[in-house]
Amino acid sequence: EDKPAHFYRDLNPVVYAAGRLYAAPADSTGIFALDATSGLMLWESSHRPDAVHLLGVAGGHLIATGDKVYGFAAQGGRLNFEYPAEGHLPNGFGRGVLVEGIVYWPTREEIYAIDAASGAPVRQPISLQQRGALGGNLIIADDRLIVAGSERIWGFALPPGR
């Protein structure tokens, strides 16, 4: 039996930014924003239950990823962008990372660099296939982009200007 995508939100920590807590629990299709002081719910968005990872807040958006990259308005929760556009491939393949306003989002064969403010690509995708690598969970350490796949770990120098 296939589980709905939101059931794969394990190890998805809450994000804190500007006095708000953002959560995407596995037992709900929603993404929630709460006032960090009072605990009151500010908004809920159930637009994209496949958004399984919350990466952070940048450019006025809560960035969530899954099959795509989603930019929810940090204030109000409106879905302002998704990348790639509806009906277009590719699908995400692992947890991305948000650094200096850029979302690095892995697919099986490439890593996309997306502007967190606009949802637009900022450079050509990084080809993993050319480097003998596959997509996986990403981190950035010492100007290196680290890809943790299911069986191997790869490290690449970040391009100038990220």
CSV table of C-alpha atoms in Angstrom, one decimal:
chain,number,residue,atom,x,y,z
A,1,GLU,CA,0.0,0.0,0.0
A,2,ASP,CA,1.4,3.4,-1.0
A,3,LYS,CA,1.4,5.9,1.8
A,4,PRO,CA,0.5,9.6,1.2
A,5,ALA,CA,3.6,11.7,0.7
A,6,HIS,CA,3.2,13.6,4.1
A,7,PHE,CA,3.9,10.3,5.9
A,8,TYR,CA,7.5,10.6,4.8
A,9,ARG,CA,8.1,13.7,6.8
A,10,ASP,CA,10.2,11.9,9.4
A,11,LEU,CA,13.2,13.7,10.8
A,12,ASN,CA,11.8,17.0,9.7
A,13,PRO,CA,12.7,19.6,12.4
A,14,VAL,CA,10.6,22.6,13.1
A,15,VAL,CA,12.0,25.9,11.6
A,16,TYR,CA,12.2,29.1,13.6
A,17,ALA,CA,12.4,32.5,12.0
A,18,ALA,CA,11.3,36.0,13.0
A,19,GLY,CA,9.3,34.9,16.0
A,20,ARG,CA,7.5,32.1,14.2
A,21,LEU,CA,7.7,28.4,14.3
A,22,TYR,CA,7.0,26.4,11.1
A,23,ALA,CA,6.1,22.7,11.3
A,24,ALA,CA,5.2,20.0,8.8
A,25,PRO,CA,4.2,17.0,11.0
A,26,ALA,CA,3.9,13.5,9.5
A,27,ASP,CA,0.4,13.0,10.7
A,28,SER,CA,-1.1,15.9,8.7
A,29,THR,CA,-1.1,17.1,5.2
A,30,GLY,CA,-0.7,20.7,6.5
A,31,ILE,CA,2.2,23.0,7.1
A,32,PHE,CA,1.7,25.2,10.1
A,33,ALA,CA,3.0,28.6,11.3
A,34,LEU,CA,2.8,29.3,15.0
A,35,ASP,CA,3.6,32.3,17.1
A,36,ALA,CA,6.8,31.2,19.0
A,37,THR,CA,5.8,33.1,22.1
A,38,SER,CA,2.1,32.3,22.5
A,39,GLY,CA,1.8,29.1,20.5
A,40,LEU,CA,-1.2,30.4,18.6
A,41,MET,CA,-1.6,29.2,15.0
A,42,LEU,CA,-0.9,31.9,12.5
A,43,TRP,CA,-1.7,30.0,9.4
A,44,GLU,CA,-2.1,26.5,7.9
A,45,SER,CA,-1.4,25.5,4.3
A,46,SER,CA,-2.5,22.1,2.9
A,47,HIS,CA,-1.6,23.1,-0.7
A,48,ARG,CA,1.2,20.6,-1.2
A,49,PRO,CA,1.1,17.4,0.9
A,50,ASP,CA,4.2,16.2,-1.0
A,51,ALA,CA,6.3,18.9,0.7
A,52,VAL,CA,8.2,16.7,3.1
A,53,HIS,CA,11.2,18.9,4.1
A,54,LEU,CA,11.2,22.4,5.6
A,55,LEU,CA,14.5,24.0,4.7
A,56,GLY,CA,14.2,27.4,6.2
A,57,VAL,CA,13.0,31.0,5.6
A,58,ALA,CA,14.6,33.3,3.1
A,59,GLY,CA,13.4,36.0,0.7
A,60,GLY,CA,10.1,36.3,2.5
A,61,HIS,CA,9.3,32.6,1.9
A,62,LEU,CA,9.2,29.4,3.9
A,63,ILE,CA,11.0,27.0,1.6
A,64,ALA,CA,9.6,23.4,1.6
A,65,THR,CA,10.7,20.6,-0.8
A,66,GLY,CA,9.6,17.2,-1.9
A,67,ASP,CA,8.7,16.4,-5.4
A,68,LYS,CA,9.3,20.1,-6.1
A,69,VAL,CA,10.5,23.3,-4.4
A,70,TYR,CA,7.7,25.3,-2.8
A,71,GLY,CA,7.8,28.9,-1.6
A,72,PHE,CA,5.1,29.7,0.9
A,73,ALA,CA,4.7,33.3,2.0
A,74,ALA,CA,6.3,33.4,5.5
A,75,GLN,CA,3.4,35.7,6.5
A,76,GLY,CA,0.1,34.3,5.5
A,77,GLY,CA,1.2,30.9,4.0
A,78,ARG,CA,0.1,31.6,0.5
A,79,LEU,CA,1.9,29.3,-2.0
A,80,ASN,CA,3.8,31.9,-4.1
A,81,PHE,CA,5.8,29.6,-6.3
A,82,GLU,CA,6.7,26.0,-7.1
A,83,TYR,CA,9.6,24.8,-9.2
A,84,PRO,CA,9.4,23.2,-11.6
A,85,ALA,CA,6.0,24.3,-12.9
A,86,GLU,CA,3.0,22.0,-12.5
A,87,GLY,CA,3.3,19.0,-14.7
A,88,HIS,CA,7.0,19.3,-15.4
A,89,LEU,CA,9.7,16.9,-14.4
A,90,PRO,CA,12.0,16.3,-12.6
A,91,ASN,CA,11.0,15.1,-9.1
A,92,GLY,CA,13.1,15.7,-6.0
A,93,PHE,CA,15.4,13.0,-4.7
A,94,GLY,CA,16.6,13.7,-1.2
A,95,ARG,CA,16.7,16.6,1.2
A,96,GLY,CA,17.9,20.0,-0.2
A,97,VAL,CA,19.6,22.8,1.6
A,98,LEU,CA,19.0,26.5,1.8
A,99,VAL,CA,22.1,28.8,2.0
A,100,GLU,CA,22.4,32.6,1.4
A,101,GLY,CA,19.0,32.8,-0.2
A,102,ILE,CA,19.7,29.9,-2.6
A,103,VAL,CA,17.9,26.5,-2.5
A,104,TYR,CA,20.0,23.6,-3.6
A,105,TRP,CA,17.5,20.9,-4.6
A,106,PRO,CA,18.6,17.4,-5.6
A,107,THR,CA,17.0,15.2,-8.2
A,108,ARG,CA,18.3,11.8,-9.2
A,109,GLU,CA,20.6,13.2,-11.9
A,110,GLU,CA,21.0,17.0,-11.1
A,111,ILE,CA,21.1,19.6,-8.4
A,112,TYR,CA,19.1,22.7,-9.1
A,113,ALA,CA,19.9,26.2,-7.6
A,114,ILE,CA,16.7,28.1,-7.0
A,115,ASP,CA,16.3,31.7,-5.8
A,116,ALA,CA,14.3,31.6,-2.5
A,117,ALA,CA,12.7,35.0,-3.2
A,118,SER,CA,11.4,34.3,-6.7
A,119,GLY,CA,11.5,30.6,-7.3
A,120,ALA,CA,13.6,31.0,-10.4
A,121,PRO,CA,16.8,29.1,-11.3
A,122,VAL,CA,19.9,31.1,-10.7
A,123,ARG,CA,22.3,28.9,-12.7
A,124,GLN,CA,22.4,25.8,-14.8
A,125,PRO,CA,21.8,22.6,-12.9
A,126,ILE,CA,24.8,20.8,-11.5
A,127,SER,CA,25.0,17.5,-13.4
A,128,LEU,CA,25.5,14.6,-11.0
A,129,GLN,CA,25.5,12.0,-13.9
A,130,GLN,CA,28.6,13.6,-15.4
A,131,ARG,CA,30.4,13.2,-12.0
A,132,GLY,CA,29.3,9.6,-11.5
A,133,ALA,CA,27.0,10.6,-8.7
A,134,LEU,CA,23.3,10.3,-7.8
A,135,GLY,CA,21.0,12.6,-5.9
A,136,GLY,CA,20.6,12.3,-2.1
A,137,ASN,CA,20.5,14.5,1.0
A,138,LEU,CA,22.5,17.7,0.7
A,139,ILE,CA,24.6,19.8,3.2
A,140,ILE,CA,27.1,22.6,2.7
A,141,ALA,CA,30.4,22.5,4.6
A,142,ASP,CA,33.5,24.6,3.9
A,143,ASP,CA,32.3,25.8,0.5
A,144,ARG,CA,31.6,22.2,-0.5
A,145,LEU,CA,28.3,20.7,-1.5
A,146,ILE,CA,28.1,17.3,0.1
A,147,VAL,CA,25.6,14.7,-1.4
A,148,ALA,CA,24.8,11.8,0.9
A,149,GLY,CA,23.3,9.0,-1.3
A,150,SER,CA,22.0,5.7,-0.2
A,151,GLU,CA,25.4,4.0,-0.6
A,152,ARG,CA,28.0,6.7,-1.2
A,153,ILE,CA,28.9,10.3,-0.3
A,154,TRP,CA,30.1,12.8,-2.8
A,155,GLY,CA,31.6,16.3,-2.3
A,156,PHE,CA,31.8,19.1,-4.9
A,157,ALA,CA,33.2,22.6,-4.8
A,158,LEU,CA,30.5,25.2,-4.9
A,159,PRO,CA,30.5,27.3,-8.0
A,160,PRO,CA,31.7,30.9,-7.6
A,161,GLY,CA,28.9,33.2,-6.4
A,162,ARG,CA,27.2,30.0,-5.3
